[in-house]
Coordinates of N, CA and C and ligand atoms in Angstrom, one line a residue:
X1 N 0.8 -1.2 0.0 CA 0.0 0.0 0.0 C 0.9 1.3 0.0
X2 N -0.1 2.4 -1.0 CA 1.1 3.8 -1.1 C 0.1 4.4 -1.2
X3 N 0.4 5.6 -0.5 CA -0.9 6.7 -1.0 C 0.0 8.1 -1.0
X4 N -0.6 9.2 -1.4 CA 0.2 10.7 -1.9 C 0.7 10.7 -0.9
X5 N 0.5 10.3 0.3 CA 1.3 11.2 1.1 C 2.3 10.2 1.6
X6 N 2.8 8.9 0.8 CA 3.9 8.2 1.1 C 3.7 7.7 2.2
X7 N 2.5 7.3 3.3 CA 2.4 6.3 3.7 C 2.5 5.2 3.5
X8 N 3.0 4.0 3.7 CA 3.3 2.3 2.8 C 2.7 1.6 4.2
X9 N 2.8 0.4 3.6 CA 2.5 -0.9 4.0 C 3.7 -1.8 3.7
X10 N 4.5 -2.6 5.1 CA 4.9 -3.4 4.5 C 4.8 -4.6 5.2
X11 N 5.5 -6.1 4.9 CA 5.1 -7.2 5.8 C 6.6 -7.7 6.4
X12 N 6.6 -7.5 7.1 CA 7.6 -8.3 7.7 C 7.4 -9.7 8.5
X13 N 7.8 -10.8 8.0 CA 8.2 -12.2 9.0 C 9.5 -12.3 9.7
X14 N 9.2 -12.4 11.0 CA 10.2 -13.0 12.5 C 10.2 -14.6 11.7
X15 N 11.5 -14.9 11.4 CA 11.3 -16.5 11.0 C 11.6 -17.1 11.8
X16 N 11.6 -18.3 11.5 CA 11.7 -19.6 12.5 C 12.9 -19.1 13.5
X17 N 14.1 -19.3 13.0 CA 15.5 -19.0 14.1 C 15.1 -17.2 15.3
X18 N 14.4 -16.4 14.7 CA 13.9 -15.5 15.7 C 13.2 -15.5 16.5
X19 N 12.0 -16.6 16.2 CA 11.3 -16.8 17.3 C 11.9 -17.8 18.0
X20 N 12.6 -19.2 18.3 CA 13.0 -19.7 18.4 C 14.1 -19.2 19.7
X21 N 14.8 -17.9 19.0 CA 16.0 -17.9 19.9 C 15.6 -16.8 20.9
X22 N 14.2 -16.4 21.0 CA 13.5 -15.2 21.8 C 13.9 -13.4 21.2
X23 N 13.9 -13.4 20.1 CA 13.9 -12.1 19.4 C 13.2 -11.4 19.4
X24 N 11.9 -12.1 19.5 CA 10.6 -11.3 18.8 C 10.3 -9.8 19.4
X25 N 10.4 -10.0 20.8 CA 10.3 -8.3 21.7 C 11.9 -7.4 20.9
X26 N 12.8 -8.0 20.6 CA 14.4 -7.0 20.3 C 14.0 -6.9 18.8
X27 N 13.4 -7.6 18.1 CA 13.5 -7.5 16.5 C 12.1 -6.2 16.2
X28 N 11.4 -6.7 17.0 CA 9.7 -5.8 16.8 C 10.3 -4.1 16.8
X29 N 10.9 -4.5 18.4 CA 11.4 -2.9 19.2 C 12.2 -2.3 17.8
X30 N 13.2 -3.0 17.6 CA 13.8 -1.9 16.5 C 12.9 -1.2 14.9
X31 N 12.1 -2.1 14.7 CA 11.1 -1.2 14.0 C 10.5 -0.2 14.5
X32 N 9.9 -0.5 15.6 CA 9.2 0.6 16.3 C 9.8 1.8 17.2
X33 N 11.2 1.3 17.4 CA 12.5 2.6 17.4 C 11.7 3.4 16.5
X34 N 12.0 2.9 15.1 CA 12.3 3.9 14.2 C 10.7 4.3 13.7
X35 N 9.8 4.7 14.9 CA 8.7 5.0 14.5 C 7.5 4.0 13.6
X36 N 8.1 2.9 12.8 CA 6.9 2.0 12.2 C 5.8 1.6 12.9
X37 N 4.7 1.9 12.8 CA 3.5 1.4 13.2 C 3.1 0.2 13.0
X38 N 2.9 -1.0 13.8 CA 2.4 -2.1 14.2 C 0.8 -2.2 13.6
X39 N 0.5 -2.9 12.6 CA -1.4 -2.1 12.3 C -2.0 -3.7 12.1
X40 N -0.6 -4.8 11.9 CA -1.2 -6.7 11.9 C -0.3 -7.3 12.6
X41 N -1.0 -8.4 13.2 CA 0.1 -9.7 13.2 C -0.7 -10.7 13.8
X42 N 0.5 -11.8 13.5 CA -0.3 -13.5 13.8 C 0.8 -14.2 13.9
X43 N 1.1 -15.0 14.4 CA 1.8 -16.3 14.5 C 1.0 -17.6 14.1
X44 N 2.1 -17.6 12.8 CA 1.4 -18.8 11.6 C 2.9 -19.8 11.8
X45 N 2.6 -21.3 11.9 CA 3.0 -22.5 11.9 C 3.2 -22.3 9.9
X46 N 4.1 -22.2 9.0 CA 4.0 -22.2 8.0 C 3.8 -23.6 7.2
X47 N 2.3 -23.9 6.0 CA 2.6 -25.4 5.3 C 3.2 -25.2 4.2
X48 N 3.3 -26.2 3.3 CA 3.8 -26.1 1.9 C 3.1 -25.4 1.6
X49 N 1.8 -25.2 1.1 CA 1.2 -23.6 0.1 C 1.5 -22.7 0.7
X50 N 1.4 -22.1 2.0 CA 2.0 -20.7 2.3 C 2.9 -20.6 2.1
X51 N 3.9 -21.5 2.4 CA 5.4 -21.1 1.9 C 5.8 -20.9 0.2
X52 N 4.7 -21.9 -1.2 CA 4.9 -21.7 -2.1 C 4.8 -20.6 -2.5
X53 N 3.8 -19.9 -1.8 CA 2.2 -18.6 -1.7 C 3.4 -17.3 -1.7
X54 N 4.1 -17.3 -0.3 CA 4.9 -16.6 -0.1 C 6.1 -16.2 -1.5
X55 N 6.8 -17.3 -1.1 CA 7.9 -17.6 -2.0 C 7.8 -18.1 -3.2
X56 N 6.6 -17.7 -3.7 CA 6.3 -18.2 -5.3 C 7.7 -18.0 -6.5
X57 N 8.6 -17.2 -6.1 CA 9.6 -17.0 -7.7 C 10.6 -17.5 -6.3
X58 N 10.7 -18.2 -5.5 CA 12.3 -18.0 -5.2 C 13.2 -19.7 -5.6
X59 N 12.1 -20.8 -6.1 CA 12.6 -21.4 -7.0 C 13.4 -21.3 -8.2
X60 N 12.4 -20.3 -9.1 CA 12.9 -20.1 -10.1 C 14.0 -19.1 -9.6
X61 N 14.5 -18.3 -9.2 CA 15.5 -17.6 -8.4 C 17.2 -18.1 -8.2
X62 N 17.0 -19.4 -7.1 CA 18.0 -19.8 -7.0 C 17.7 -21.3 -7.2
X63 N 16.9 -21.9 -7.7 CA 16.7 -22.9 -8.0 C 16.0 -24.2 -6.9
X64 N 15.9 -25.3 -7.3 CA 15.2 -26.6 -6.2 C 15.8 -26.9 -5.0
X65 N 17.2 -27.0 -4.8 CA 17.8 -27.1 -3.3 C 17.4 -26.3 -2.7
X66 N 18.1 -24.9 -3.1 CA 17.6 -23.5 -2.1 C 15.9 -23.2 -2.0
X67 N 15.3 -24.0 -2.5 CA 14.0 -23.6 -2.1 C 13.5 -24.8 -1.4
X68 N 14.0 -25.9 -1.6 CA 13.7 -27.0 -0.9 C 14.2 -26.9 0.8
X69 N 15.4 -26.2 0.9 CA 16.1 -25.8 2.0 C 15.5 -24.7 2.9
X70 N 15.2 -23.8 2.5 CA 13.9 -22.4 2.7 C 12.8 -23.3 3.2
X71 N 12.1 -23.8 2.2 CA 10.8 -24.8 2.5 C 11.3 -25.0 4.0
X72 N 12.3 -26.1 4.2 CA 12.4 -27.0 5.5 C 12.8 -26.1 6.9
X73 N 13.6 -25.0 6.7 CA 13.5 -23.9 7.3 C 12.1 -22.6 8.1
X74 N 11.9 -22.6 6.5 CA 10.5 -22.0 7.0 C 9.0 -22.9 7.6
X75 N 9.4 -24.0 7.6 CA 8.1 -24.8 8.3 C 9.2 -25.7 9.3
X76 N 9.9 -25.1 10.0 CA 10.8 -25.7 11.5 C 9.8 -25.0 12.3
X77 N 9.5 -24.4 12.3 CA 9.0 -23.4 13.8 C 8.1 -22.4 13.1
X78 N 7.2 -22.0 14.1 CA 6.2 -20.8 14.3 C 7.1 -19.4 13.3
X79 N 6.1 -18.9 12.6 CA 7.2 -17.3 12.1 C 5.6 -16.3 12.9
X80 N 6.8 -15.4 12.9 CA 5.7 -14.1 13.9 C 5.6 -13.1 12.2
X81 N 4.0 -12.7 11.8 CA 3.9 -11.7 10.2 C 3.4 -10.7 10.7
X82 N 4.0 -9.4 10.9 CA 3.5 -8.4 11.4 C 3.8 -7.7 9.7
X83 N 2.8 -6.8 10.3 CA 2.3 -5.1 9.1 C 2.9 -3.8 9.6
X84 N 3.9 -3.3 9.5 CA 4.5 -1.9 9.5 C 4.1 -1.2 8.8
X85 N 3.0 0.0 9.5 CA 2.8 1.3 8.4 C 3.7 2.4 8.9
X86 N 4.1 3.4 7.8 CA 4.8 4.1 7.7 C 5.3 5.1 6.5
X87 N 5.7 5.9 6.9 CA 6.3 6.8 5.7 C 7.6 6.1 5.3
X88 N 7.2 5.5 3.5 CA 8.0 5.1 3.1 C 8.9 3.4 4.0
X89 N 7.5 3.0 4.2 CA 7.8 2.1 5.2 C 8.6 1.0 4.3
X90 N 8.5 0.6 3.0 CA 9.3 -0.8 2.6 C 10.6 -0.3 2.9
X91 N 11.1 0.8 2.0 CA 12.3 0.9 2.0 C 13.1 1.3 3.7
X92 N 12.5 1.7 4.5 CA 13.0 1.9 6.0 C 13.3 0.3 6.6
X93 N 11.9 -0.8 6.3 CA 12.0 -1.7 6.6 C 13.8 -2.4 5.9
X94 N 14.0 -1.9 4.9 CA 14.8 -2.6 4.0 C 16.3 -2.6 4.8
X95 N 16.6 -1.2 4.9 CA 17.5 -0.6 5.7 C 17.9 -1.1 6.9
X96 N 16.7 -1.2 8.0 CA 16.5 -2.1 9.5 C 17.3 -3.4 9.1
X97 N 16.5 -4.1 8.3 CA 16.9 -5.4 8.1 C 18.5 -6.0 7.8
X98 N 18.8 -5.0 6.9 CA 20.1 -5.0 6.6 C 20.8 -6.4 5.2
X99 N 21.5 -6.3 4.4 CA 21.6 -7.5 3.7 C 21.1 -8.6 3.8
X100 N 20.9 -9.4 2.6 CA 20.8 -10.6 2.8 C 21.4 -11.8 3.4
X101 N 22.8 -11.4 3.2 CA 23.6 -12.4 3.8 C 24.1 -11.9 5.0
X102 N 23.9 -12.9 6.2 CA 24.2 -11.9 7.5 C 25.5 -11.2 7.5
X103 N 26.6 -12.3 6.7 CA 28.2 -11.9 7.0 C 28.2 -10.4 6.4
X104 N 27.4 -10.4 5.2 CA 27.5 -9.3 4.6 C 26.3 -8.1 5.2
X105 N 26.0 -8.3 6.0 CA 24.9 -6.7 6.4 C 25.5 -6.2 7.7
X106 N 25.4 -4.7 7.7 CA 26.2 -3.8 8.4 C 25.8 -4.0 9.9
X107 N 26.9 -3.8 10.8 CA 26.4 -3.6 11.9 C 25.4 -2.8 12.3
X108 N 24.1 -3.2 13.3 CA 23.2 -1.7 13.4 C 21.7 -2.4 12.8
X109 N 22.2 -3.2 11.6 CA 20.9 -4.1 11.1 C 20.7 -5.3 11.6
X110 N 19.6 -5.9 11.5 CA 19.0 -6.8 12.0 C 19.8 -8.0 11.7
X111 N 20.0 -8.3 10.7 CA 20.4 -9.3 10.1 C 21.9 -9.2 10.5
X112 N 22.9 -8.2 10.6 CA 24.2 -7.8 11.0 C 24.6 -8.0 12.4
X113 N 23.4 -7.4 13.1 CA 23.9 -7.7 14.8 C 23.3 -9.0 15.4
X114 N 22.2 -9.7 14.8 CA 22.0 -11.1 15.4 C 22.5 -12.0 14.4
X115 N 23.1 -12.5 13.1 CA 23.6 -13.7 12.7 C 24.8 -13.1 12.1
X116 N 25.5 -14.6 11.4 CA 26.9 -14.3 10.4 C 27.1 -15.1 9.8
X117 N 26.0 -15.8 9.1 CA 26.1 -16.8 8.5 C 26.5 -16.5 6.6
X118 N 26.9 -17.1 6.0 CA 27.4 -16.3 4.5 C 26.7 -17.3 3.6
X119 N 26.5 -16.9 2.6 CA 25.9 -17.8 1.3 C 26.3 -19.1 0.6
X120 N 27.7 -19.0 1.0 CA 29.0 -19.9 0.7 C 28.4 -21.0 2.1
X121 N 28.2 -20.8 3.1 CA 27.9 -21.8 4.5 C 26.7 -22.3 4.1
X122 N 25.8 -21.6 3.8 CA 24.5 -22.5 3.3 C 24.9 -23.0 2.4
X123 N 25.2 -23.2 1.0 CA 25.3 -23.5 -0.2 C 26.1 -24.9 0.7
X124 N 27.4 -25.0 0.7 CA 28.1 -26.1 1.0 C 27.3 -26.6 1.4
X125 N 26.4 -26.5 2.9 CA 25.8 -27.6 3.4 C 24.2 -27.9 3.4
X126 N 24.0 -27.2 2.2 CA 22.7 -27.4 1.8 C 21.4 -27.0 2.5
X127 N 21.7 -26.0 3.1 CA 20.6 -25.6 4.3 C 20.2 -23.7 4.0
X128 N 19.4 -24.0 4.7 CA 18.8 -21.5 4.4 C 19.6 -21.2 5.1
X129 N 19.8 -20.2 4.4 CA 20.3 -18.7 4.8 C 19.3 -18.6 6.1
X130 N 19.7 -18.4 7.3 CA 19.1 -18.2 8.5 C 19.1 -16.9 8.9
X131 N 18.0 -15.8 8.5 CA 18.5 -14.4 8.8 C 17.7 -13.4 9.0
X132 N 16.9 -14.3 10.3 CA 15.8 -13.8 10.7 C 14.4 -13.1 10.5
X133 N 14.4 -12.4 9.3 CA 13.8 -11.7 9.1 C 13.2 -12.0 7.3
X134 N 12.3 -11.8 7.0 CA 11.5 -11.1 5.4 C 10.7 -9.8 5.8
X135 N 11.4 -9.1 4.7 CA 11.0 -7.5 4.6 C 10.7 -7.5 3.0
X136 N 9.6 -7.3 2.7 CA 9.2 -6.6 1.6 C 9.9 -6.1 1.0
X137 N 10.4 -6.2 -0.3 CA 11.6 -5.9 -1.2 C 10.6 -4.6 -2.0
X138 N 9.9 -4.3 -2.4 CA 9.3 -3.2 -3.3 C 7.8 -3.0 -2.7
X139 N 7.2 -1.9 -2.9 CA 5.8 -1.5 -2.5 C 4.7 -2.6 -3.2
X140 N 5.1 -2.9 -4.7 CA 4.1 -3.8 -5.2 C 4.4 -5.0 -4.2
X141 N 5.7 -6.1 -4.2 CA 5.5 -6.7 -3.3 C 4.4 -7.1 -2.4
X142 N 4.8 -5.9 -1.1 CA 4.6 -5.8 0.4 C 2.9 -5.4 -0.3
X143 N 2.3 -5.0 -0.7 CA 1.0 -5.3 -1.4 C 0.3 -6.6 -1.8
X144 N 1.0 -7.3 -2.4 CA 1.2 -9.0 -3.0 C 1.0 -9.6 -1.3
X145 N 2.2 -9.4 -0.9 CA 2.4 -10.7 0.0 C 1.7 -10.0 1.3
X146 N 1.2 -9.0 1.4 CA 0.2 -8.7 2.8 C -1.4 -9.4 2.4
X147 N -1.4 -9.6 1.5 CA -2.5 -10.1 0.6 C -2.7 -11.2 0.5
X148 N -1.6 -12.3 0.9 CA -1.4 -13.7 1.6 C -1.4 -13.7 2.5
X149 N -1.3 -12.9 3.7 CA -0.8 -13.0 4.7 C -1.7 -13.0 5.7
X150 N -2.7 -11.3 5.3 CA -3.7 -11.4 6.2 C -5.2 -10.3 5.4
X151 N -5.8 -11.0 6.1 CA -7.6 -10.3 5.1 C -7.8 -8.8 5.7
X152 N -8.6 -8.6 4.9 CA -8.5 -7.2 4.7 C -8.8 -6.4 6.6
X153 N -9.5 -7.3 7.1 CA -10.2 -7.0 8.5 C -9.1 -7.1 9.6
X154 N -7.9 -7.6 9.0 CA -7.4 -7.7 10.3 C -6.1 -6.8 10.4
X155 N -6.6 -5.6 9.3 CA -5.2 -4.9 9.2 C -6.0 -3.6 10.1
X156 N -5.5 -3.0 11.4 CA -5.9 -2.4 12.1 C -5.6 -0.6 11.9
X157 N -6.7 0.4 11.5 CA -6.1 1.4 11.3 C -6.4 2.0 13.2
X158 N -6.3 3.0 13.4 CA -5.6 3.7 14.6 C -4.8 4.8 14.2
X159 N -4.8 5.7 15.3 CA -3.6 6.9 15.2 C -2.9 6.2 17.0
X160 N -1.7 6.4 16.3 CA -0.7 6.4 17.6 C 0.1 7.8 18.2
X161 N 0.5 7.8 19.7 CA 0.7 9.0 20.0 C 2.0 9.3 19.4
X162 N 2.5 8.8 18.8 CA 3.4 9.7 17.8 C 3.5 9.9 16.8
X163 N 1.9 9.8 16.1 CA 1.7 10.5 15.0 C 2.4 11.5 14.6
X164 N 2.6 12.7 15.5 CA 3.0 13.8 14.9 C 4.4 13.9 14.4
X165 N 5.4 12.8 15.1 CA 6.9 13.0 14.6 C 6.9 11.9 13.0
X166 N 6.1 11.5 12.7 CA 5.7 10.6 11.7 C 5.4 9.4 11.8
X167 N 3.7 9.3 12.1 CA 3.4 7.7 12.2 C 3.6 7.3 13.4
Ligands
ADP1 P1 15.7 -11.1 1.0 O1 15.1 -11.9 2.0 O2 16.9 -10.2 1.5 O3 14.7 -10.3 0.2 P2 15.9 -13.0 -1.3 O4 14.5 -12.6 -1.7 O5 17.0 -12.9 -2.3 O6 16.5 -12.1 -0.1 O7 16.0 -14.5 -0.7 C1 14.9 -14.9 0.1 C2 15.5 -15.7 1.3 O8 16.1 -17.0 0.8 C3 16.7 -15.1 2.0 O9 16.2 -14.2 3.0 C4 17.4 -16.2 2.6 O10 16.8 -16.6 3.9 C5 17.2 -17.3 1.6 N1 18.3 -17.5 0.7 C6 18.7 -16.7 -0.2 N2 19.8 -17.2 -0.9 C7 20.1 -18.4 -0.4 C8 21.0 -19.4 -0.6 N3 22.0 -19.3 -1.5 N4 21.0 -20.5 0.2 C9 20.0 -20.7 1.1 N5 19.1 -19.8 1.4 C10 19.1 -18.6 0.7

């Protein structure tokens, strides 16, 4: 979601290794540091269709292992899907999160200060990239996949008391 005045929608998943290792209050908080508004969430056990639902191109992407590996990762454990609204909220989310590969994302990001795992460690031993987090890569996206995630009712509008510094 985008409207004139650069409000967004985006979806973020706590994946399995976050919930697992007790993140969820340290990973939430740093969104909401940076002002994102909380407006869904649910804790979904993921099956094979949500995960295909979700991750529909990341076969074709990196091919059958890495998504077979993802698969078995993303249905180990409970993921926490929360909705961050905000100004210009994908790309802020993007930033938070920090690279894809943990070795490679900056100190300060999510993915930088909780893992270090590199693409080269997965790949040899055949397992996901562990890196806590999915953040909405573009506005069409985080549109798409809030639209799997959760029905129109249970996205919560509200003003919060800090609206005024933004959202
Ligand atoms: P992002 O999550 O940063 O948008 P991608 O969409 O490229 O990154 O990849 C989706 C997810 O697939 C990554 O977050 C990661 O968990 C996993 N992944 C990506 N590349 C690999 C790989 N080579 N081996 C295992 N898992 C991978």
């Amino acid at each position: 979601m985008s409207n004139d005045t650069g409000v967004e929608r985006t979806l973020i998943l706590l994946k399995p290794d976050a919930v697992a290792r007790g993140l969820v209050g340290r990973i939430v908080a740093r969104f909401e540091d940076c002002l994102l508004k909380v407006v869904a969430s649910k804790m979904v056990w993921m099956d094979a269709t949500l995960t295909r639902r979700h991750y529909f191109d990341l076969e074709e992407r990196f091919g059958p292992k890495v998504y077979a590996a993802m698969a078995e990762f993303m249905q180990s454990g409970p993921v926490l899907a929360v909705v961050f609204e905000g100004v210009e909220a994908v790309a802020c989310a993007r930033k938070l999160v920090g690279a894809t590969y943990p070795d490679q994302a900056q100190p300060g990001t999510i993915r930088g200060d909780f893992a270090h795992m590199s693409q080269a460690y997965a790949n040899e031993h055949g397992i996901a990239v562990a890196n806590l987090v999915h953040a909405s890569g573009n506005v069409d996206e985080a549109a798409h996949e809030i639209s799997v995630w959760f029905a129109k009712d249970e996205i919560i509008e509200y003003r919060s008391a800090t609206a005024p510094f933004g959202q």
